[in-house]
Structure formats: C-alpha cells, structure tokens
Amino acid sequence: TWLAVVACALPVAVCLFLTHSRTGCLAAVFGLLLLVAALFLERRPRIGWKLPAVVASAGAVLVAAVVALGVVDNRVSSAAAKSLGYRVQYWQSTARMIAERPIAGCGPGNFQHAYTRYMLPEASEEIADPHNFVMEVWATAGTPALLALLGVLGGFASSMLRRGGVGQGSAETSTGSARMDAPQGDATPHVVGGAAFGFLLSVPIGQISSAPPGIGVLIVGLPLASVAVILLWRWIDAGRLSAVLPAVGVVVLLVNLLAAGAMGFPGVAGTLWLLMALGLNLTEGVRPHVLPRAAAVAGLGVVTALLFCCWASGFNPVVRSQTAMRLASQEPAEADQHLRDAVVADPLSAEPWRELAQRAFVRWLRNPAKETLDDFQTCVKTALELAPHSA
C-alpha cells in the first residue's frame, strides 16, 4: 500500500514542481509535516525500517528529478521576493476596494473591472483576483459572505476537534477514523463507476465553459486515474480513512489560497467542500446531528430555489451571451446580430457592447457617416455605464 501511495504521489509532486508554484510547494510541505505529526499522535505506530526507506527513496527520486529537469534555479528563488511584493500591492489595493464596498462587494466575476480603479500607481497588472481567499470572498461578495465562510470553517474545525480523533485510543478504536469494511450492499462499485462516468461526462459538459478541456485530458488523465485506483484498490475496498486526512487537506488548500488565487473557481472550491464533507462524515463514535424530516425538506426546497435563481440570473445569461459572442467571432458576416443577441442574453455584460463599438468604429473609418458615429458613441457610452472602471 505504501509503495502504491508513493507511485501515485510522485507524478503529482513532479507536476507541482513544474508549475513553479512556490505557495503550492510550501503548502504541500507544510501539509506533509502536519500529516506526519497528526498520524503519530493518533496512532503512535512502531516505526520499522520499511517506511523510512520508502520515504527516503521517494524523496531522493523526487530531488533527482527536480535537479535533472532544472526546475529549481536562481531565477526561481530570486523571483520569490518579487512575487511577494506584487501580492502586497494586490492586497493594499483590494483593502481599499473592500473599505469602499464592505457590504455587497463588487460582485462575483467583476473583480478585475473594479480593481483598475484602486490599482496603485506602481502596479502594472490588472489581476482577476487578489491572490488571497479571504480578501477574494470579502471583495467580491461582501462582509456577510466572508462571515458565512469563516463560520463554516470554524464549525468544521470545531467538529474535527470535538471528535477527539487525535491521540484517542488505538488505530482500531479511534473516533477520528472510519472503518470502510464492505457491508451488505457495498457502494464501492457504484462510487468508482460514477467517478469514471463523471470523468467521461466532463468532456462534453466542459464544452459550455470558457476554457473547455481538451481531449488530451481524457487520453492522459483517465488511464492514470485507472492505474491509481488499481494500485490502491486494496485500501479502497477495505482500508481505513482517518479524519485527519481530509482535515489536513483542507488546511493545505487554505494555506495555498492565502497567497494564490482561484477561490472563486468551482474546480478549486469544490475540492474544499468535498474534503470538508469527507471529514464531517467520519462520525464513528460521535452522535450525528439529525434534522427533522420537515426541516430537511424545507432546507432542500430553499437550496433548490437558490440554485434556480443562480442559474436564471447568473449562469444561464452568461453562457448564452458567451455562446453568442463565440458565434460572432466564427461568423463575421452575422457578427452584429450575434452581438445583439449577446446583449439581450446578458444585459449586464459590457463585453458585447465593446465589440459592437469596435465594429462601429471600423465601419466609421471606412465610411464616416453620422449614423455610424452615433452608433459608435452609443455603444461606448453603454459599455462605460456597465463597467465604468474597465476603460
């Protein structure tokens, strides 16, 4: 099992180093140290020679690979201080934005447009997020959203500590872990099958996003995921999952997001919620909180209504508008009509108005008629009204 873990972890570690993400590497190292300390406190195992040998060998192979690929050099180390300086600039500007809009923020997806108004004179980059998950949530969704997030994280931490998994009893009776024996009606095949189906389904569904995954993701990712499942099948089928593992994963992700962006990306935030759900569901030895049926049904109804509102007011208009704009770039002869369709689909977006202004300006250069100039001025005025800080 340990060899399988190392075999799966090494490619991930190499990819992590190849990204040159200093915050990612620091968070991963911190997580490994935290994991070792937590597992020792929980299980107090007797250390033989096999585990240190495997860890040392894996470390040696990883270091050799990093050196051979030339990942770490003087440029990487010298860029660290410069990168931190840039982030301080981001945070100072974001703090000014928060001070001006503390309640509702600038709105999800609008950070880059609003940020230009608060940029420091020496700053040269129009960032899409402040590279700090606390400031990102605070600036885009306001103080209530930040308090809700901190409440969720605090509740998760409190729940993990109340379970007393660390240092309580042996590995067989610890309340901080859940035995994954195969009961009657074992769901393991359904979970693995669902994961494979979801992997395949991500390709067609991803086509509606602004950055759809290429076929290479499927060709490379699915075989590697299959190999990982095969190597770890013994543990998947009848192993033990400690509550420490998802809790450490949450800590590592949040440490990385203290100096990195993308908290607003579903792929990143989804990992956070999944890890928290895994940790909270390891309830062996802890009395769970069960909602009355009426409260559960009411909660489901509220969540469903909120999801529909999000889809109707946010997701669907943006997707329809982006689709129309993509058609405008693919069909130049009908570009104006497609851009008008984009305006109707998402009346709060300034992007189609900018494109219409650009096309009107080109037409005016070719034929300086008053109607064309009026059209250009109308499009520019509307774009500035919708995004006054993006000019």
mmCIF file of C-alpha atoms in Angstrom:
data_model
loop_
_atom_site.group_PDB
_atom_site.id
_atom_site.type_symbol
_atom_site.label_atom_id
_atom_site.label_comp_id
_atom_site.label_asym_id
_atom_site.label_seq_id
_atom_site.Cartn_x
_atom_site.Cartn_y
_atom_site.Cartn_z
ATOM 1 C CA THR A 1 0.000 0.000 0.000
ATOM 2 C CA TRP A 2 2.822 2.396 0.833
ATOM 3 C CA LEU A 3 4.517 1.672 -2.500
ATOM 4 C CA ALA A 4 1.217 2.361 -4.259
ATOM 5 C CA VAL A 5 0.884 5.671 -2.410
ATOM 6 C CA VAL A 6 4.397 6.694 -3.446
ATOM 7 C CA ALA A 7 3.761 5.619 -7.051
ATOM 8 C CA CYS A 8 0.679 7.839 -7.176
ATOM 9 C CA ALA A 9 2.216 10.742 -5.264
ATOM 10 C CA LEU A 10 5.432 11.102 -7.268
ATOM 11 C CA PRO A 11 3.804 12.264 -10.537
ATOM 12 C CA VAL A 12 1.671 14.710 -8.567
ATOM 13 C CA ALA A 13 4.763 16.079 -6.840
ATOM 14 C CA VAL A 14 6.633 16.450 -10.124
ATOM 15 C CA CYS A 15 3.678 18.321 -11.651
ATOM 16 C CA LEU A 16 3.568 20.559 -8.605
ATOM 17 C CA PHE A 17 7.230 21.487 -9.029
ATOM 18 C CA LEU A 18 6.840 22.010 -12.768
ATOM 19 C CA THR A 19 4.210 24.689 -12.140
ATOM 20 C CA HIS A 20 6.844 26.746 -10.247
ATOM 21 C CA SER A 21 4.126 27.463 -7.666
ATOM 22 C CA ARG A 22 6.012 28.472 -4.563
ATOM 23 C CA THR A 23 2.860 28.738 -2.454
ATOM 24 C CA GLY A 24 1.717 25.316 -3.650
ATOM 25 C CA CYS A 25 5.042 23.692 -2.770
ATOM 26 C CA LEU A 26 5.183 25.361 0.651
ATOM 27 C CA ALA A 27 1.598 24.327 1.403
ATOM 28 C CA ALA A 28 2.335 20.731 0.337
ATOM 29 C CA VAL A 29 5.456 20.511 2.525
ATOM 30 C CA PHE A 30 3.564 22.036 5.446
ATOM 31 C CA GLY A 31 0.770 19.532 4.924
ATOM 32 C CA LEU A 32 3.150 16.573 4.896
ATOM 33 C CA LEU A 33 4.734 17.702 8.163
ATOM 34 C CA LEU A 34 1.305 18.294 9.704
ATOM 35 C CA LEU A 35 0.103 14.901 8.497
ATOM 36 C CA VAL A 36 3.077 13.046 9.945
ATOM 37 C CA ALA A 37 2.644 14.806 13.293
ATOM 38 C CA ALA A 38 -1.119 14.171 13.405
ATOM 39 C CA LEU A 39 -0.864 10.494 12.491
ATOM 40 C CA PHE A 40 1.839 9.913 15.059
ATOM 41 C CA LEU A 41 -0.312 11.492 17.751
ATOM 42 C CA GLU A 42 -3.335 9.475 16.652
ATOM 43 C CA ARG A 43 -1.845 6.023 16.132
ATOM 44 C CA ARG A 44 1.572 6.096 17.841
ATOM 45 C CA PRO A 45 2.869 3.388 15.485
ATOM 46 C CA ARG A 46 6.066 1.442 15.841
ATOM 47 C CA ILE A 47 8.436 2.526 13.114
ATOM 48 C CA GLY A 48 10.350 -0.220 11.350
ATOM 49 C CA TRP A 49 12.832 0.173 8.549
ATOM 50 C CA LYS A 50 10.416 -0.137 5.615
ATOM 51 C CA LEU A 51 8.509 3.139 5.921
ATOM 52 C CA PRO A 52 11.610 5.371 6.380
ATOM 53 C CA ALA A 53 13.280 3.544 3.484
ATOM 54 C CA VAL A 54 10.318 4.114 1.183
ATOM 55 C CA VAL A 55 10.031 7.787 2.173
ATOM 56 C CA ALA A 56 13.773 8.370 1.773
ATOM 57 C CA SER A 57 13.821 6.644 -1.610
ATOM 58 C CA ALA A 58 10.851 8.631 -2.844
ATOM 59 C CA GLY A 59 12.452 11.853 -1.669
ATOM 60 C CA ALA A 60 15.730 11.004 -3.379
ATOM 61 C CA VAL A 61 13.972 10.196 -6.664
ATOM 62 C CA LEU A 62 11.964 13.422 -6.475
ATOM 63 C CA VAL A 63 15.036 15.560 -5.749
ATOM 64 C CA ALA A 64 16.957 13.891 -8.569
ATOM 65 C CA ALA A 65 14.074 14.502 -10.972
ATOM 66 C CA VAL A 66 13.810 18.149 -9.959
ATOM 67 C CA VAL A 67 17.552 18.695 -10.384
ATOM 68 C CA ALA A 68 17.630 16.869 -13.721
ATOM 69 C CA LEU A 69 14.730 18.900 -15.083
ATOM 70 C CA GLY A 70 16.264 22.148 -13.856
ATOM 71 C CA VAL A 71 13.078 23.179 -12.117
ATOM 72 C CA VAL A 72 14.763 24.969 -9.209
ATOM 73 C CA ASP A 73 17.336 27.549 -10.230
ATOM 74 C CA ASN A 74 18.444 31.027 -9.230
ATOM 75 C CA ARG A 75 15.667 32.639 -11.218
ATOM 76 C CA VAL A 76 13.019 30.802 -9.201
ATOM 77 C CA SER A 77 14.494 31.830 -5.847
ATOM 78 C CA SER A 78 15.083 35.446 -6.901
ATOM 79 C CA ALA A 79 11.530 35.734 -8.212
ATOM 80 C CA ALA A 80 10.052 34.770 -4.832
ATOM 81 C CA ALA A 81 10.661 38.166 -3.224
ATOM 82 C CA LYS A 82 9.358 39.975 -6.296
ATOM 83 C CA SER A 83 6.234 37.803 -6.324
ATOM 84 C CA LEU A 84 5.567 38.553 -2.658
ATOM 85 C CA GLY A 85 5.980 42.266 -3.335
ATOM 86 C CA TYR A 86 3.382 42.076 -6.090
ATOM 87 C CA ARG A 87 0.963 40.346 -3.757
ATOM 88 C CA VAL A 88 1.367 43.071 -1.158
ATOM 89 C CA GLN A 89 0.352 45.546 -3.860
ATOM 90 C CA TYR A 90 -2.695 43.428 -4.704
ATOM 91 C CA TRP A 91 -3.739 43.268 -1.061
ATOM 92 C CA GLN A 92 -3.317 47.004 -0.486
ATOM 93 C CA SER A 93 -5.486 47.827 -3.486
ATOM 94 C CA THR A 94 -8.068 45.203 -2.517
ATOM 95 C CA ALA A 95 -8.245 46.617 1.015
ATOM 96 C CA ARG A 96 -9.208 49.992 -0.462
ATOM 97 C CA MET A 97 -11.879 48.288 -2.569
ATOM 98 C CA ILE A 98 -13.280 46.500 0.492
ATOM 99 C CA ALA A 99 -13.341 49.738 2.506
ATOM 100 C CA GLU A 100 -15.488 51.373 -0.179
ATOM 101 C CA ARG A 101 -17.807 48.381 -0.748
ATOM 102 C CA PRO A 102 -17.889 46.456 2.550
ATOM 103 C CA ILE A 103 -21.444 45.076 2.414
ATOM 104 C CA ALA A 104 -22.097 43.627 -1.037
ATOM 105 C CA GLY A 105 -18.632 43.797 -2.606
ATOM 106 C CA CYS A 106 -18.134 44.280 -6.323
ATOM 107 C CA GLY A 107 -19.947 41.068 -7.302
ATOM 108 C CA PRO A 108 -18.576 37.681 -8.390
ATOM 109 C CA GLY A 109 -16.733 37.926 -11.703
ATOM 110 C CA ASN A 110 -16.400 41.720 -11.512
ATOM 111 C CA PHE A 111 -13.185 41.978 -9.508
ATOM 112 C CA GLN A 112 -10.895 42.716 -12.458
ATOM 113 C CA HIS A 113 -13.120 45.519 -13.742
ATOM 114 C CA ALA A 114 -13.426 47.138 -10.313
ATOM 115 C CA TYR A 115 -9.758 46.594 -9.404
ATOM 116 C CA THR A 116 -8.451 49.079 -12.000
ATOM 117 C CA ARG A 117 -9.956 51.947 -10.009
ATOM 118 C CA TYR A 118 -7.931 51.036 -6.908
ATOM 119 C CA MET A 119 -4.627 49.986 -8.503
ATOM 120 C CA LEU A 120 -1.505 51.501 -7.019
ATOM 121 C CA PRO A 121 0.422 53.819 -9.369
ATOM 122 C CA GLU A 122 3.399 51.461 -9.438
ATOM 123 C CA ALA A 123 1.256 48.382 -10.190
ATOM 124 C CA SER A 124 1.363 47.136 -13.774
ATOM 125 C CA GLU A 125 -1.006 44.138 -13.815
ATOM 126 C CA GLU A 126 -4.802 44.071 -13.886
ATOM 127 C CA ILE A 127 -5.380 40.938 -11.804
ATOM 128 C CA ALA A 128 -8.541 38.843 -11.826
ATOM 129 C CA ASP A 129 -8.421 38.135 -8.057
ATOM 130 C CA PRO A 130 -6.378 39.366 -5.077
ATOM 131 C CA HIS A 131 -4.471 36.064 -4.585
ATOM 132 C CA ASN A 132 -5.881 35.592 -1.093
ATOM 133 C CA PHE A 133 -9.082 33.650 -0.463
ATOM 134 C CA VAL A 134 -10.185 35.813 2.490
ATOM 135 C CA MET A 135 -9.819 39.075 0.564
ATOM 136 C CA GLU A 136 -11.285 37.500 -2.591
ATOM 137 C CA VAL A 137 -14.525 36.494 -0.864
ATOM 138 C CA TRP A 138 -14.657 39.762 1.061
ATOM 139 C CA ALA A 139 -14.094 41.966 -2.003
ATOM 140 C CA THR A 140 -16.409 40.118 -4.381
ATOM 141 C CA ALA A 141 -19.278 39.020 -2.113
ATOM 142 C CA GLY A 142 -19.055 41.368 0.865
ATOM 143 C CA THR A 143 -18.777 41.049 4.621
ATOM 144 C CA PRO A 144 -21.816 38.739 5.123
ATOM 145 C CA ALA A 145 -20.323 36.169 2.727
ATOM 146 C CA LEU A 146 -16.954 36.345 4.465
ATOM 147 C CA LEU A 147 -18.576 35.843 7.877
ATOM 148 C CA ALA A 148 -20.509 32.868 6.484
ATOM 149 C CA LEU A 149 -17.301 31.320 5.105
ATOM 150 C CA LEU A 150 -15.425 31.851 8.372
ATOM 151 C CA GLY A 151 -18.381 30.361 10.235
ATOM 152 C CA VAL A 152 -18.286 27.245 8.064
ATOM 153 C CA LEU A 153 -14.534 26.861 8.502
ATOM 154 C CA GLY A 154 -14.829 27.446 12.243
ATOM 155 C CA GLY A 155 -17.616 24.883 12.506
ATOM 156 C CA PHE A 156 -15.538 22.361 10.579
ATOM 157 C CA ALA A 157 -12.515 22.930 12.827
ATOM 158 C CA SER A 158 -14.680 22.662 15.948
ATOM 159 C CA SER A 159 -16.229 19.425 14.713
ATOM 160 C CA MET A 160 -12.836 17.891 13.969
ATOM 161 C CA LEU A 161 -11.516 18.833 17.400
ATOM 162 C CA ARG A 162 -14.635 17.608 19.232
ATOM 163 C CA ARG A 163 -14.308 14.194 17.639
ATOM 164 C CA GLY A 164 -11.107 13.706 19.565
ATOM 165 C CA GLY A 165 -9.591 11.576 16.818
ATOM 166 C CA VAL A 166 -6.043 12.690 17.506
ATOM 167 C CA GLY A 167 -4.385 10.748 20.258
ATOM 168 C CA GLN A 168 -7.550 8.941 21.392
ATOM 169 C CA GLY A 169 -7.176 5.195 21.534
ATOM 170 C CA SER A 170 -5.669 2.804 19.083
ATOM 171 C CA ALA A 171 -5.991 2.642 15.337
ATOM 172 C CA GLU A 172 -8.830 0.127 15.717
ATOM 173 C CA THR A 173 -10.983 2.164 18.112
ATOM 174 C CA SER A 174 -10.095 5.739 17.250
ATOM 175 C CA THR A 175 -13.123 8.010 16.840
ATOM 176 C CA GLY A 176 -11.167 10.033 14.312
ATOM 177 C CA SER A 177 -11.353 7.362 11.656
ATOM 178 C CA ALA A 178 -13.986 5.286 9.972
ATOM 179 C CA ARG A 179 -13.664 1.640 9.095
ATOM 180 C CA MET A 180 -14.517 1.077 5.462
ATOM 181 C CA ASP A 181 -15.403 -2.610 5.653
ATOM 182 C CA ALA A 182 -17.621 -3.829 2.857
ATOM 183 C CA PRO A 183 -21.151 -4.119 4.311
ATOM 184 C CA GLN A 184 -24.148 -5.616 2.596
ATOM 185 C CA GLY A 185 -24.993 -3.536 -0.445
ATOM 186 C CA ASP A 186 -21.441 -2.198 -0.690
ATOM 187 C CA ALA A 187 -21.471 1.057 -2.688
ATOM 188 C CA THR A 188 -17.809 0.887 -3.774
ATOM 189 C CA PRO A 189 -18.525 -0.275 -7.372
ATOM 190 C CA HIS A 190 -21.114 2.475 -7.750
ATOM 191 C CA VAL A 191 -18.715 5.127 -6.462
ATOM 192 C CA VAL A 192 -15.870 4.005 -8.746
ATOM 193 C CA GLY A 193 -18.236 3.646 -11.699
ATOM 194 C CA GLY A 194 -19.708 7.065 -11.027
ATOM 195 C CA ALA A 195 -16.235 8.583 -10.894
ATOM 196 C CA ALA A 196 -15.326 7.049 -14.269
ATOM 197 C CA PHE A 197 -18.629 8.172 -15.799
ATOM 198 C CA GLY A 198 -18.122 11.676 -14.405
ATOM 199 C CA PHE A 199 -14.642 11.779 -15.920
ATOM 200 C CA LEU A 200 -16.077 10.961 -19.339
ATOM 201 C CA LEU A 201 -19.017 13.324 -18.877
ATOM 202 C CA SER A 202 -16.683 16.223 -18.093
ATOM 203 C CA VAL A 203 -15.603 16.441 -21.732
ATOM 204 C CA PRO A 204 -18.993 17.247 -23.336
ATOM 205 C CA ILE A 205 -20.169 19.318 -20.362
ATOM 206 C CA GLY A 206 -16.882 21.219 -20.377
ATOM 207 C CA GLN A 207 -17.620 22.483 -23.870
ATOM 208 C CA ILE A 208 -20.046 25.058 -22.474
ATOM 209 C CA SER A 209 -17.295 26.652 -20.361
ATOM 210 C CA SER A 210 -14.956 29.418 -21.482
ATOM 211 C CA ALA A 211 -11.977 27.046 -21.220
ATOM 212 C CA PRO A 212 -13.185 23.574 -22.297
ATOM 213 C CA PRO A 213 -10.858 20.650 -21.526
ATOM 214 C CA GLY A 214 -9.018 19.149 -24.476
ATOM 215 C CA ILE A 215 -9.160 15.530 -25.473
ATOM 216 C CA GLY A 216 -5.634 15.161 -24.090
ATOM 217 C CA VAL A 217 -7.036 15.448 -20.569
ATOM 218 C CA LEU A 218 -9.131 12.359 -21.205
ATOM 219 C CA ILE A 219 -6.434 10.414 -23.038
ATOM 220 C CA VAL A 220 -3.805 11.024 -20.343
ATOM 221 C CA GLY A 221 -5.897 11.530 -17.224
ATOM 222 C CA LEU A 222 -8.254 8.579 -17.385
ATOM 223 C CA PRO A 223 -5.532 5.886 -17.747
ATOM 224 C CA LEU A 224 -3.510 7.456 -14.921
ATOM 225 C CA ALA A 225 -6.595 7.620 -12.699
ATOM 226 C CA SER A 226 -7.346 3.978 -13.524
ATOM 227 C CA VAL A 227 -3.807 2.930 -12.587
ATOM 228 C CA ALA A 228 -4.114 4.833 -9.299
ATOM 229 C CA VAL A 229 -7.390 3.045 -8.490
ATOM 230 C CA ILE A 230 -5.871 -0.356 -9.315
ATOM 231 C CA LEU A 231 -2.782 0.269 -7.179
ATOM 232 C CA LEU A 232 -4.841 1.455 -4.214
ATOM 233 C CA TRP A 233 -7.767 -0.954 -4.618
ATOM 234 C CA ARG A 234 -6.910 -2.946 -1.513
ATOM 235 C CA TRP A 235 -7.163 0.188 0.599
ATOM 236 C CA ILE A 236 -10.222 1.489 -1.277
ATOM 237 C CA ASP A 237 -12.073 -1.780 -0.722
ATOM 238 C CA ALA A 238 -11.192 -2.491 2.914
ATOM 239 C CA GLY A 239 -8.900 0.237 4.199
ATOM 240 C CA ARG A 240 -9.208 2.858 6.908
ATOM 241 C CA LEU A 241 -9.708 6.578 6.319
ATOM 242 C CA SER A 242 -8.591 8.784 9.159
ATOM 243 C CA ALA A 243 -10.449 12.043 9.769
ATOM 244 C CA VAL A 244 -7.004 13.616 9.949
ATOM 245 C CA LEU A 245 -6.511 13.186 6.189
ATOM 246 C CA PRO A 246 -9.356 15.378 4.859
ATOM 247 C CA ALA A 247 -8.743 17.883 7.667
ATOM 248 C CA VAL A 248 -5.092 18.221 6.635
ATOM 249 C CA GLY A 249 -6.228 18.537 3.018
ATOM 250 C CA VAL A 250 -8.464 21.459 3.971
ATOM 251 C CA VAL A 251 -5.592 23.144 5.819
ATOM 252 C CA VAL A 252 -3.179 22.646 2.899
ATOM 253 C CA LEU A 253 -5.636 24.063 0.376
ATOM 254 C CA LEU A 254 -6.392 27.109 2.518
ATOM 255 C CA VAL A 255 -2.695 27.748 3.208
ATOM 256 C CA ASN A 256 -2.059 27.737 -0.524
ATOM 257 C CA LEU A 257 -5.026 30.049 -1.152
ATOM 258 C CA LEU A 258 -3.658 32.573 1.340
ATOM 259 C CA ALA A 259 -1.253 33.688 -1.402
ATOM 260 C CA ALA A 260 -2.854 32.224 -4.530
ATOM 261 C CA GLY A 261 -5.999 32.964 -6.465
ATOM 262 C CA ALA A 262 -8.894 30.859 -7.767
ATOM 263 C CA MET A 263 -11.074 30.512 -4.662
ATOM 264 C CA GLY A 264 -13.929 31.531 -6.947
ATOM 265 C CA PHE A 265 -13.202 28.711 -9.400
ATOM 266 C CA PRO A 266 -15.663 25.817 -8.927
ATOM 267 C CA GLY A 267 -12.889 23.278 -9.532
ATOM 268 C CA VAL A 268 -10.891 24.703 -6.622
ATOM 269 C CA ALA A 269 -13.721 25.489 -4.223
ATOM 270 C CA GLY A 270 -15.335 22.125 -4.994
ATOM 271 C CA THR A 271 -12.252 20.353 -3.692
ATOM 272 C CA LEU A 272 -12.548 22.307 -0.441
ATOM 273 C CA TRP A 273 -16.209 21.371 0.079
ATOM 274 C CA LEU A 274 -15.526 17.728 -0.822
ATOM 275 C CA LEU A 275 -12.709 17.444 1.717
ATOM 276 C CA MET A 276 -14.852 19.051 4.396
ATOM 277 C CA ALA A 277 -17.748 16.692 3.640
ATOM 278 C CA LEU A 278 -15.422 13.685 3.888
ATOM 279 C CA GLY A 279 -14.131 14.850 7.255
ATOM 280 C CA LEU A 280 -17.591 15.586 8.647
ATOM 281 C CA ASN A 281 -18.934 12.196 7.561
ATOM 282 C CA LEU A 282 -16.353 10.256 9.563
ATOM 283 C CA THR A 283 -18.700 10.117 12.536
ATOM 284 C CA GLU A 284 -17.813 6.772 14.097
ATOM 285 C CA GLY A 285 -18.253 7.098 17.845
ATOM 286 C CA VAL A 286 -19.855 10.542 17.520
ATOM 287 C CA ARG A 287 -23.599 11.083 17.732
ATOM 288 C CA PRO A 288 -24.660 12.759 14.474
ATOM 289 C CA HIS A 289 -26.993 15.729 14.332
ATOM 290 C CA VAL A 290 -30.164 14.562 12.571
ATOM 291 C CA LEU A 291 -32.589 17.153 11.211
ATOM 292 C CA PRO A 292 -36.333 16.533 11.451
ATOM 293 C CA ARG A 293 -37.839 15.467 8.142
ATOM 294 C CA ALA A 294 -39.797 18.711 7.805
ATOM 295 C CA ALA A 295 -36.671 20.803 8.336
ATOM 296 C CA ALA A 296 -34.728 18.709 5.827
ATOM 297 C CA VAL A 297 -37.469 19.065 3.189
ATOM 298 C CA ALA A 298 -37.707 22.802 3.820
ATOM 299 C CA GLY A 299 -33.928 23.149 3.555
ATOM 300 C CA LEU A 300 -33.910 21.193 0.312
ATOM 301 C CA GLY A 301 -36.631 23.451 -1.076
ATOM 302 C CA VAL A 302 -34.702 26.607 -0.135
ATOM 303 C CA VAL A 303 -31.473 25.296 -1.663
ATOM 304 C CA THR A 304 -33.297 24.257 -4.845
ATOM 305 C CA ALA A 305 -34.868 27.713 -5.140
ATOM 306 C CA LEU A 306 -31.492 29.371 -4.639
ATOM 307 C CA LEU A 307 -29.904 27.126 -7.255
ATOM 308 C CA PHE A 308 -32.624 28.042 -9.743
ATOM 309 C CA CYS A 309 -32.161 31.752 -9.005
ATOM 310 C CA CYS A 310 -28.409 31.395 -9.504
ATOM 311 C CA TRP A 311 -28.957 29.570 -12.781
ATOM 312 C CA ALA A 312 -31.558 32.028 -14.069
ATOM 313 C CA SER A 313 -29.821 35.246 -13.011
ATOM 314 C CA GLY A 314 -26.156 34.313 -13.331
ATOM 315 C CA PHE A 315 -25.154 31.109 -15.067
ATOM 316 C CA ASN A 316 -27.647 30.908 -17.941
ATOM 317 C CA PRO A 317 -27.337 34.555 -19.089
ATOM 318 C CA VAL A 318 -23.542 34.376 -19.095
ATOM 319 C CA VAL A 319 -23.454 31.075 -21.000
ATOM 320 C CA ARG A 320 -25.921 32.310 -23.612
ATOM 321 C CA SER A 321 -24.039 35.588 -24.012
ATOM 322 C CA GLN A 322 -20.662 33.879 -24.328
ATOM 323 C CA THR A 323 -22.105 31.449 -26.873
ATOM 324 C CA ALA A 324 -23.419 34.325 -28.986
ATOM 325 C CA MET A 325 -20.077 36.131 -28.801
ATOM 326 C CA ARG A 326 -18.264 32.976 -29.870
ATOM 327 C CA LEU A 327 -20.607 32.705 -32.846
ATOM 328 C CA ALA A 328 -19.848 36.337 -33.674
ATOM 329 C CA SER A 329 -16.145 35.519 -33.971
ATOM 330 C CA GLN A 330 -16.860 32.420 -36.061
ATOM 331 C CA GLU A 331 -19.394 34.036 -38.416
ATOM 332 C CA PRO A 332 -18.140 37.561 -39.276
ATOM 333 C CA ALA A 333 -20.950 38.187 -41.767
ATOM 334 C CA GLU A 334 -23.555 37.907 -38.993
ATOM 335 C CA ALA A 335 -21.381 39.203 -36.157
ATOM 336 C CA ASP A 336 -23.535 42.257 -35.410
ATOM 337 C CA GLN A 337 -26.664 40.168 -34.984
ATOM 338 C CA HIS A 338 -24.870 37.663 -32.754
ATOM 339 C CA LEU A 339 -23.515 40.502 -30.609
ATOM 340 C CA ARG A 340 -27.022 41.960 -30.300
ATOM 341 C CA ASP A 341 -28.200 38.510 -29.193
ATOM 342 C CA ALA A 342 -25.426 38.524 -26.586
ATOM 343 C CA VAL A 343 -26.682 41.886 -25.296
ATOM 344 C CA VAL A 344 -30.209 40.520 -24.947
ATOM 345 C CA ALA A 345 -28.976 37.343 -23.237
ATOM 346 C CA ASP A 346 -26.886 39.205 -20.650
ATOM 347 C CA PRO A 347 -27.870 42.878 -20.428
ATOM 348 C CA LEU A 348 -25.412 43.482 -17.577
ATOM 349 C CA SER A 349 -22.317 42.479 -19.565
ATOM 350 C CA ALA A 350 -20.168 45.181 -21.148
ATOM 351 C CA GLU A 351 -18.236 42.792 -23.420
ATOM 352 C CA PRO A 352 -20.694 42.656 -26.355
ATOM 353 C CA TRP A 353 -21.071 46.439 -26.246
ATOM 354 C CA ARG A 354 -17.289 46.827 -26.522
ATOM 355 C CA GLU A 355 -17.247 44.508 -29.523
ATOM 356 C CA LEU A 356 -20.116 46.435 -31.122
ATOM 357 C CA ALA A 357 -18.273 49.713 -30.515
ATOM 358 C CA GLN A 358 -15.137 48.307 -32.114
ATOM 359 C CA ARG A 359 -17.054 47.174 -35.189
ATOM 360 C CA ALA A 360 -18.883 50.515 -35.448
ATOM 361 C CA PHE A 361 -15.569 52.361 -35.239
ATOM 362 C CA VAL A 362 -14.119 50.265 -38.081
ATOM 363 C CA ARG A 363 -17.181 50.993 -40.208
ATOM 364 C CA TRP A 364 -16.886 54.719 -39.445
ATOM 365 C CA LEU A 365 -13.251 54.715 -40.580
ATOM 366 C CA ARG A 366 -14.339 53.206 -43.881
ATOM 367 C CA ASN A 367 -17.421 55.430 -44.259
ATOM 368 C CA PRO A 368 -17.503 58.438 -41.864
ATOM 369 C CA ALA A 369 -21.281 58.773 -41.758
ATOM 370 C CA LYS A 370 -23.136 60.414 -38.860
ATOM 371 C CA GLU A 371 -25.262 57.314 -38.205
ATOM 372 C CA THR A 372 -22.169 55.166 -37.795
ATOM 373 C CA LEU A 373 -20.584 57.690 -35.427
ATOM 374 C CA ASP A 374 -23.770 57.846 -33.354
ATOM 375 C CA ASP A 375 -23.848 54.064 -33.176
ATOM 376 C CA PHE A 376 -20.232 54.010 -32.004
ATOM 377 C CA GLN A 377 -20.866 56.642 -29.326
ATOM 378 C CA THR A 378 -23.962 54.810 -28.081
ATOM 379 C CA CYS A 379 -22.077 51.528 -27.741
ATOM 380 C CA VAL A 380 -19.144 53.187 -25.935
ATOM 381 C CA LYS A 381 -21.474 55.032 -23.558
ATOM 382 C CA THR A 382 -23.386 51.852 -22.692
ATOM 383 C CA ALA A 383 -20.173 49.872 -22.159
ATOM 384 C CA LEU A 384 -18.835 52.530 -19.785
ATOM 385 C CA GLU A 385 -22.112 52.634 -17.879
ATOM 386 C CA LEU A 386 -21.998 48.877 -17.349
ATOM 387 C CA ALA A 387 -18.266 48.767 -16.485
ATOM 388 C CA PRO A 388 -17.160 52.309 -15.606
ATOM 389 C CA HIS A 389 -13.764 51.250 -14.234
ATOM 390 C CA SER A 390 -12.686 48.998 -17.078
ATOM 391 C CA ALA A 391 -11.848 51.662 -19.671
#
